[in-house]
C-alpha cells in the first residue's frame, strides 16, 4: 500500500520489502543519527523556530521503515500540523515550562545508549535496549490528533507500533491491573528538574486494558523520522484519546502493578488532573472549559475555536473501555 505523502517529500519503504538484515543496518544508522542529531541544536539555540526545528531534527535524511497502520481509526484524514509547530511548541517540563523551552533545551538529552526496564507483575521482566525495542515489530505510521489539557491540539503522524506487542511478550500476570510508565529524570541533563512544579520523575499510568488497546502506541518517530528530543526521544507513549500529559516522553521503565499508579499531574493537583484524563468536552477543568480547542498552526490566536470531540474523536474505538463508568467522577 502506498504511504500517503501529502505531508512530506519522501516515501519510506514498506516493511515487508526490506530484509531483516537491511532493517537492522538501517536502524543502526538511525541510532547513530539520533546520537549525533542534537549537536546542531546548541548553535541554533538563538536562531528562529524554523532553524531550531531543522537543527534538532535527528533523522533528516533517514526515514524509519514502516507502512500505514491497519488499525481502524489510526489514520486521521485531517491535515497534519507542520513539522515546525509539532517540534517547537511542546510540553516537556524536564526542559522547562515554556512551550518553546523543550526545543531550545532538550539537546542535552542523551538518547543512546537507552534501556527500558520492564518490571513488576509480569512473567518476563527484564531490560530492553532501544535497538531491540525498535526491532520488536514493524513500524507503522499513525496519524493521530493530540489534545493538550490546556486547550490546544495538533495532528501528528507518529511512527511506532501498538504497545500491546511489547505487553504480550512480557506476559503480564493475572494480578496485573495497571501499567506505570516512568520517564527519565537526569538532573545533569534536564534543567527543569530544578523546579518543584512536579514530583520527578514524571510518571504516568494506564489501566491494563487501555494499555493493551491497539490505538495505544509506543512511538519512536514522527513524520516518518526519528523523534526529536523535545518530542520524547527515544521512545514515548501516544494515547490519542486522552489529554496529552498521559503520553509520557522518554520512558525508562514500564511497571505492571495491581494498584492504580500515582501519576505526576494527579499528585501535583488531584482536583484538576484525574487518573483517566480522557478527552471529554462535557467535563471541564476546574479553571477552564474543555468544550473547545485551538488547532495549532491553523487558527489564529483570535480565530474561532473547534468543538472538542468525546475521546478526542476516538469514541467508536475506545468508548467500550469506559462502559458504565461515571466519567464526571472518574475524570
Ligand atoms: N516526561 C514527560 N512527558 C510528557 C510531558 C512532560 O512534561 N514530561 N508533557 C506531556 C504533555 S502535557 C503533553 S501535551 C505532551 C506533548 O507532547 P508533544 O510535545 O510531542 O506534542 O507530552 C506529555 N508528555
Ligand atoms: Mo499537555
Short mmCIF file of C-alpha atoms and ligand atoms in Angstrom, two decimals:
data_model
loop_
_atom_site.label_atom_id
_atom_site.label_comp_id
_atom_site.label_asym_id
_atom_site.label_seq_id
_atom_site.Cartn_x
_atom_site.Cartn_y
_atom_site.Cartn_z
CA UNK A 1 0.00 0.00 0.00
CA UNK A 2 1.50 3.40 -0.87
CA UNK A 3 2.16 5.69 2.06
CA UNK A 4 0.18 8.93 1.98
CA UNK A 5 2.83 11.53 1.31
CA UNK A 6 0.89 14.78 1.37
CA UNK A 7 2.84 15.97 4.38
CA UNK A 8 6.38 15.14 3.36
CA UNK A 9 8.53 14.89 0.32
CA UNK A 10 9.80 11.34 0.56
CA UNK A 11 8.39 7.84 0.55
CA UNK A 12 9.67 5.31 3.02
CA UNK A 13 9.93 1.65 2.09
CA UNK A 14 7.27 -0.79 3.17
CA UNK A 15 8.48 -3.08 5.96
CA UNK A 16 7.79 -6.33 4.10
CA UNK A 17 10.09 -5.27 1.27
CA UNK A 18 13.10 -4.96 3.49
CA UNK A 19 15.22 -7.90 4.54
CA UNK A 20 15.73 -8.20 8.30
CA UNK A 21 19.46 -7.58 7.79
CA UNK A 22 18.81 -4.37 5.88
CA UNK A 23 16.37 -3.27 8.56
CA UNK A 24 18.99 -3.91 11.19
CA UNK A 25 21.66 -1.93 9.32
CA UNK A 26 19.29 0.91 8.70
CA UNK A 27 18.23 1.10 12.32
CA UNK A 28 21.85 1.11 13.45
CA UNK A 29 22.40 4.07 11.20
CA UNK A 30 19.28 5.74 12.61
CA UNK A 31 20.54 5.25 16.12
CA UNK A 32 23.85 6.81 15.13
CA UNK A 33 21.99 9.81 13.74
CA UNK A 34 19.99 10.01 16.93
CA UNK A 35 23.14 10.16 18.99
CA UNK A 36 24.63 12.84 16.76
CA UNK A 37 21.46 14.69 15.96
CA UNK A 38 21.40 17.05 18.89
CA UNK A 39 24.77 18.56 18.03
CA UNK A 40 23.39 21.31 15.85
CA UNK A 41 20.81 22.39 18.38
CA UNK A 42 23.13 24.47 20.52
CA UNK A 43 24.14 26.51 17.50
CA UNK A 44 20.54 27.15 16.66
CA UNK A 45 19.50 27.97 20.20
CA UNK A 46 19.37 31.71 19.48
CA UNK A 47 18.06 31.30 15.96
CA UNK A 48 14.41 31.31 14.96
CA UNK A 49 11.89 28.49 15.36
CA UNK A 50 12.35 27.34 11.79
CA UNK A 51 16.11 26.95 12.24
CA UNK A 52 15.57 25.29 15.60
CA UNK A 53 13.10 22.80 14.16
CA UNK A 54 15.61 21.89 11.45
CA UNK A 55 18.66 21.75 13.72
CA UNK A 56 17.00 19.46 16.24
CA UNK A 57 15.67 17.13 13.56
CA UNK A 58 17.59 13.88 14.10
CA UNK A 59 16.74 11.75 11.11
CA UNK A 60 16.71 14.43 8.47
CA UNK A 61 17.70 12.09 5.66
CA UNK A 62 16.78 8.77 7.13
CA UNK A 63 13.22 7.56 7.44
CA UNK A 64 12.03 4.84 9.78
CA UNK A 65 10.78 1.91 7.74
CA UNK A 66 7.08 1.43 8.09
CA UNK A 67 3.72 1.21 6.39
CA UNK A 68 0.42 2.90 7.07
CA UNK A 69 -1.41 1.47 10.08
CA UNK A 70 -4.02 -1.22 9.52
CA UNK A 71 -5.61 -0.36 12.87
CA UNK A 72 -9.08 1.05 12.20
CA UNK A 73 -9.20 4.75 13.01
CA UNK A 74 -5.46 5.16 13.36
CA UNK A 75 -5.02 7.22 10.21
CA UNK A 76 -6.57 10.65 10.61
CA UNK A 77 -7.85 12.30 7.47
CA UNK A 78 -7.03 15.71 8.84
CA UNK A 79 -4.14 17.78 7.61
CA UNK A 80 -1.07 17.17 9.76
CA UNK A 81 0.33 20.04 11.78
CA UNK A 82 3.56 21.42 10.32
CA UNK A 83 6.74 19.71 11.50
CA UNK A 84 7.94 23.08 12.72
CA UNK A 85 4.97 23.60 15.03
CA UNK A 86 4.97 19.99 16.24
CA UNK A 87 8.66 20.19 17.17
CA UNK A 88 8.87 23.71 18.63
CA UNK A 89 5.62 24.06 20.61
CA UNK A 90 5.95 21.35 23.25
CA UNK A 91 5.31 20.42 26.83
CA UNK A 92 8.26 18.59 28.36
CA UNK A 93 8.66 20.09 31.81
CA UNK A 94 12.01 18.40 32.40
CA UNK A 95 13.34 21.01 29.95
CA UNK A 96 11.32 23.99 31.19
CA UNK A 97 7.69 25.06 31.49
CA UNK A 98 7.53 27.38 28.48
CA UNK A 99 6.35 25.75 25.23
CA UNK A 100 9.49 26.98 23.50
CA UNK A 101 11.84 25.55 26.16
CA UNK A 102 11.99 21.88 25.08
CA UNK A 103 13.18 22.66 21.54
CA UNK A 104 15.79 25.05 22.96
CA UNK A 105 16.98 22.89 25.84
CA UNK A 106 16.47 19.21 25.01
CA UNK A 107 19.70 18.94 23.01
CA UNK A 108 21.32 17.92 26.31
CA UNK A 109 19.24 14.71 26.44
CA UNK A 110 21.43 11.69 25.69
CA UNK A 111 19.30 9.05 23.94
CA UNK A 112 21.94 6.38 23.27
CA UNK A 113 22.55 4.03 24.93
CA UNK A 114 18.98 3.70 26.23
CA UNK A 115 17.22 0.87 28.00
CA UNK A 116 13.63 0.40 29.04
CA UNK A 117 13.20 -1.82 32.05
CA UNK A 118 10.07 -3.92 32.37
CA UNK A 119 9.25 -4.90 35.94
CA UNK A 120 6.51 -5.78 38.37
CA UNK A 121 3.72 -8.28 37.76
CA UNK A 122 4.98 -9.99 34.59
CA UNK A 123 6.36 -13.44 33.80
CA UNK A 124 9.23 -11.97 31.83
CA UNK A 125 10.71 -8.90 33.48
CA UNK A 126 13.91 -7.53 32.00
CA UNK A 127 15.80 -4.77 30.29
CA UNK A 128 15.19 -3.93 26.65
CA UNK A 129 17.76 -1.93 24.72
CA UNK A 130 16.28 0.69 22.42
CA UNK A 131 17.63 -1.23 19.40
CA UNK A 132 15.69 -4.33 20.47
CA UNK A 133 12.55 -2.30 21.01
CA UNK A 134 12.90 -0.77 17.54
CA UNK A 135 13.16 -4.25 16.06
CA UNK A 136 10.38 -5.84 18.06
CA UNK A 137 7.73 -5.10 15.46
CA UNK A 138 7.35 -3.47 12.05
CA UNK A 139 6.85 0.25 12.50
CA UNK A 140 3.69 1.81 11.25
CA UNK A 141 2.68 5.37 10.64
CA UNK A 142 -0.34 6.53 12.59
CA UNK A 143 -1.79 9.97 12.18
CA UNK A 144 -3.36 10.90 15.49
CA UNK A 145 -4.87 14.04 16.91
CA UNK A 146 -3.11 15.12 20.08
CA UNK A 147 -5.10 17.24 22.53
CA UNK A 148 -3.42 19.06 25.38
CA UNK A 149 -5.42 19.67 28.54
CA UNK A 150 -4.62 23.37 28.09
CA UNK A 151 -6.94 23.58 25.10
CA UNK A 152 -4.75 23.24 22.02
CA UNK A 153 -4.41 20.35 19.63
CA UNK A 154 -2.22 19.09 16.82
CA UNK A 155 -2.41 16.31 14.22
CA UNK A 156 0.81 14.32 14.21
CA UNK A 157 1.96 11.39 12.06
CA UNK A 158 3.62 9.16 14.67
CA UNK A 159 5.81 6.19 13.86
CA UNK A 160 5.69 3.21 16.18
CA UNK A 161 3.65 0.13 16.96
CA UNK A 162 0.97 -0.94 19.42
CA UNK A 163 2.28 -1.09 22.97
CA UNK A 164 0.26 -4.33 23.19
CA UNK A 165 3.00 -6.05 21.18
CA UNK A 166 5.52 -5.46 23.95
CA UNK A 167 2.98 -6.22 26.70
CA UNK A 168 2.14 -9.62 25.18
CA UNK A 169 5.80 -10.56 25.05
CA UNK A 170 6.43 -9.85 28.72
CA UNK A 171 3.33 -11.84 29.75
CA UNK A 172 1.50 -9.90 32.48
CA UNK A 173 0.34 -11.97 35.47
CA UNK A 174 -3.36 -12.27 36.25
CA UNK A 175 -2.86 -9.86 39.15
CA UNK A 176 -1.56 -7.05 36.88
CA UNK A 177 -4.27 -4.40 36.53
CA UNK A 178 -2.33 -1.24 35.67
CA UNK A 179 0.77 -0.18 33.80
CA UNK A 180 3.02 2.55 35.14
CA UNK A 181 5.38 4.49 32.88
CA UNK A 182 8.42 6.07 34.49
CA UNK A 183 10.40 8.58 32.47
CA UNK A 184 13.99 9.76 32.65
CA UNK A 185 14.94 12.10 35.49
CA UNK A 186 18.54 13.16 34.90
CA UNK A 187 19.43 16.26 36.92
CA UNK A 188 22.63 16.83 34.99
CA UNK A 189 20.90 16.97 31.62
CA UNK A 190 17.40 18.20 32.41
CA UNK A 191 17.35 21.80 33.66
CA UNK A 192 13.63 21.60 34.51
CA UNK A 193 14.26 19.14 37.35
CA UNK A 194 15.45 22.09 39.42
CA UNK A 195 11.84 23.24 39.57
CA UNK A 196 9.40 21.83 42.12
CA UNK A 197 6.43 22.14 39.76
CA UNK A 198 6.19 18.34 39.56
CA UNK A 199 7.47 15.46 41.64
CA UNK A 200 10.22 13.90 39.45
CA UNK A 201 10.47 11.51 37.73
CA UNK A 202 7.43 12.24 35.56
CA UNK A 203 5.20 9.19 35.97
CA UNK A 204 2.10 8.24 34.04
CA UNK A 205 -0.21 5.25 34.08
CA UNK A 206 -2.93 3.38 32.23
CA UNK A 207 -5.32 0.62 33.13
CA UNK A 208 -4.04 -2.62 31.56
CA UNK A 209 -6.90 -2.77 29.04
CA UNK A 210 -6.19 0.83 27.97
CA UNK A 211 -2.51 -0.01 27.58
CA UNK A 212 -3.43 -3.08 25.51
CA UNK A 213 -5.78 -1.15 23.22
CA UNK A 214 -4.36 -1.22 19.68
CA UNK A 215 -4.55 2.59 19.38
CA UNK A 216 -2.08 2.98 22.27
CA UNK A 217 1.23 3.50 20.58
CA UNK A 218 4.83 3.01 21.59
CA UNK A 219 6.31 5.72 19.39
CA UNK A 220 9.89 6.11 18.17
CA UNK A 221 9.34 8.64 15.43
CA UNK A 222 7.14 11.24 13.83
CA UNK A 223 6.75 12.49 10.25
CA UNK A 224 8.49 9.32 9.07
CA UNK A 225 11.64 10.17 11.03
CA UNK A 226 13.09 9.52 14.46
CA UNK A 227 11.63 11.58 17.31
CA UNK A 228 13.46 14.80 18.04
CA UNK A 229 14.46 15.00 21.71
CA UNK A 230 11.82 17.60 22.54
CA UNK A 231 9.06 15.21 21.45
CA UNK A 232 10.21 12.44 23.78
CA UNK A 233 13.12 10.60 22.16
CA UNK A 234 13.99 7.83 22.00
CA UNK A 235 10.67 6.25 23.00
CA UNK A 236 7.37 7.64 24.23
CA UNK A 237 3.76 6.77 24.62
CA UNK A 238 0.96 8.14 22.44
CA UNK A 239 -2.55 7.68 23.85
CA UNK A 240 -4.64 9.62 21.35
CA UNK A 241 -7.97 9.68 23.20
CA UNK A 242 -6.51 11.17 26.39
CA UNK A 243 -5.15 14.59 27.25
CA UNK A 244 -1.56 14.97 26.15
CA UNK A 245 0.01 14.60 29.57
CA UNK A 246 -0.85 10.87 29.61
CA UNK A 247 1.56 10.40 26.69
CA UNK A 248 4.77 10.08 28.70
CA UNK A 249 8.02 11.02 26.96
CA UNK A 250 11.46 9.45 27.19
CA UNK A 251 10.34 6.31 29.01
CA UNK A 252 12.88 4.30 31.03
CA UNK A 253 10.65 1.94 33.00
CA UNK A 254 7.37 0.13 32.42
CA UNK A 255 5.98 -1.40 35.60
CA UNK A 256 2.95 -3.70 35.91
CA UNK A 257 1.01 -3.15 39.12
CA UNK A 258 -2.11 -4.22 40.95
CA UNK A 259 -2.90 -0.72 42.26
CA UNK A 260 -3.57 2.43 40.28
CA UNK A 261 -0.22 4.22 39.84
CA UNK A 262 0.29 7.64 41.40
CA UNK A 263 0.83 9.89 38.39
CA UNK A 264 2.81 13.13 38.26
CA UNK A 265 -0.04 15.53 37.43
CA UNK A 266 -2.51 13.78 39.72
CA UNK A 267 -0.06 14.14 42.61
CA UNK A 268 0.56 17.80 41.77
CA UNK A 269 -3.14 18.80 41.54
CA UNK A 270 -5.57 15.91 42.14
CA UNK A 271 -8.69 18.08 41.81
CA UNK A 272 -7.55 19.19 38.33
CA UNK A 273 -5.99 16.07 36.81
CA UNK A 274 -7.61 12.69 37.32
CA UNK A 275 -6.14 9.29 36.55
CA UNK A 276 -8.23 8.69 33.42
CA UNK A 277 -7.95 12.11 31.75
CA UNK A 278 -9.98 11.08 28.75
CA UNK A 279 -10.68 13.99 26.42
CA UNK A 280 -14.24 14.90 27.37
CA UNK A 281 -15.90 18.14 26.25
CA UNK A 282 -18.60 17.62 28.93
CA UNK A 283 -16.21 17.63 31.87
CA UNK A 284 -14.47 20.95 32.39
CA UNK A 285 -11.13 21.51 34.02
CA UNK A 286 -11.90 23.43 37.26
CA UNK A 287 -10.23 26.52 35.83
CA UNK A 288 -11.35 26.37 32.19
CA UNK A 289 -13.78 24.78 29.74
CA UNK A 290 -12.80 21.67 27.76
CA UNK A 291 -15.60 22.13 25.21
CA UNK A 292 -13.41 23.70 22.53
CA UNK A 293 -9.82 23.63 21.36
CA UNK A 294 -7.45 25.61 19.19
CA UNK A 295 -5.69 23.73 16.40
CA UNK A 296 -2.07 24.82 16.36
CA UNK A 297 -0.97 26.39 13.09
CA UNK A 298 -4.42 26.52 11.58
CA UNK A 299 -6.30 29.02 13.64
CA UNK A 300 -5.11 32.48 14.52
CA UNK A 301 -4.98 33.31 18.19
CA UNK A 302 -8.37 35.03 17.94
CA UNK A 303 -9.90 32.67 15.40
CA UNK A 304 -12.96 30.66 16.24
CA UNK A 305 -12.11 27.51 18.15
CA UNK A 306 -13.13 24.00 17.17
CA UNK A 307 -15.52 21.90 19.19
CA UNK A 308 -13.68 19.20 21.11
CA UNK A 309 -14.81 15.65 20.46
CA UNK A 310 -15.59 12.95 23.02
CA UNK A 311 -12.49 10.78 23.49
CA UNK A 312 -10.78 13.19 21.07
CA UNK A 313 -12.78 11.69 18.20
CA UNK A 314 -11.89 8.06 19.01
CA UNK A 315 -15.20 7.19 20.72
CA UNK A 316 -16.04 4.39 18.29
CA UNK A 317 -12.73 2.69 19.05
CA UNK A 318 -12.38 3.21 22.81
CA UNK A 319 -15.83 4.06 24.20
CA UNK A 320 -16.39 0.46 25.30
CA UNK A 321 -13.46 0.64 27.70
CA UNK A 322 -15.49 3.02 29.86
CA UNK A 323 -18.97 1.50 29.62
CA UNK A 324 -20.86 2.05 32.85
CA UNK A 325 -18.28 4.39 34.39
CA UNK A 326 -19.23 7.82 35.74
CA UNK A 327 -16.78 9.92 33.72
CA UNK A 328 -17.57 13.04 35.77
CA UNK A 329 -16.26 11.30 38.88
CA UNK A 330 -13.54 9.30 37.15
CA UNK A 331 -12.23 12.24 35.11
N1 LIG B 1 8.28 13.14 30.53
C1 LIG B 1 7.32 13.99 30.16
N2 LIG B 1 6.37 13.58 29.29
C2 LIG B 1 5.40 14.43 28.89
C3 LIG B 1 5.34 15.77 29.40
C4 LIG B 1 6.35 16.17 30.32
O1 LIG B 1 6.37 17.31 30.82
N3 LIG B 1 7.32 15.26 30.66
N4 LIG B 1 4.33 16.61 28.99
C5 LIG B 1 3.09 15.98 28.50
C6 LIG B 1 2.15 16.93 27.89
S1 LIG B 1 1.35 18.00 28.96
C7 LIG B 1 1.84 16.92 26.56
S2 LIG B 1 0.61 17.92 25.92
C8 LIG B 1 2.58 16.04 25.62
C9 LIG B 1 3.14 16.87 24.48
O2 LIG B 1 3.74 16.05 23.52
P1 LIG B 1 4.36 16.72 22.19
O3 LIG B 1 5.30 17.79 22.66
O4 LIG B 1 5.03 15.65 21.43
O5 LIG B 1 3.21 17.33 21.46
O6 LIG B 1 3.65 15.35 26.24
C10 LIG B 1 3.37 14.83 27.53
N5 LIG B 1 4.47 14.00 27.99
MO1 LIG B 2 -0.50 18.82 27.80
#
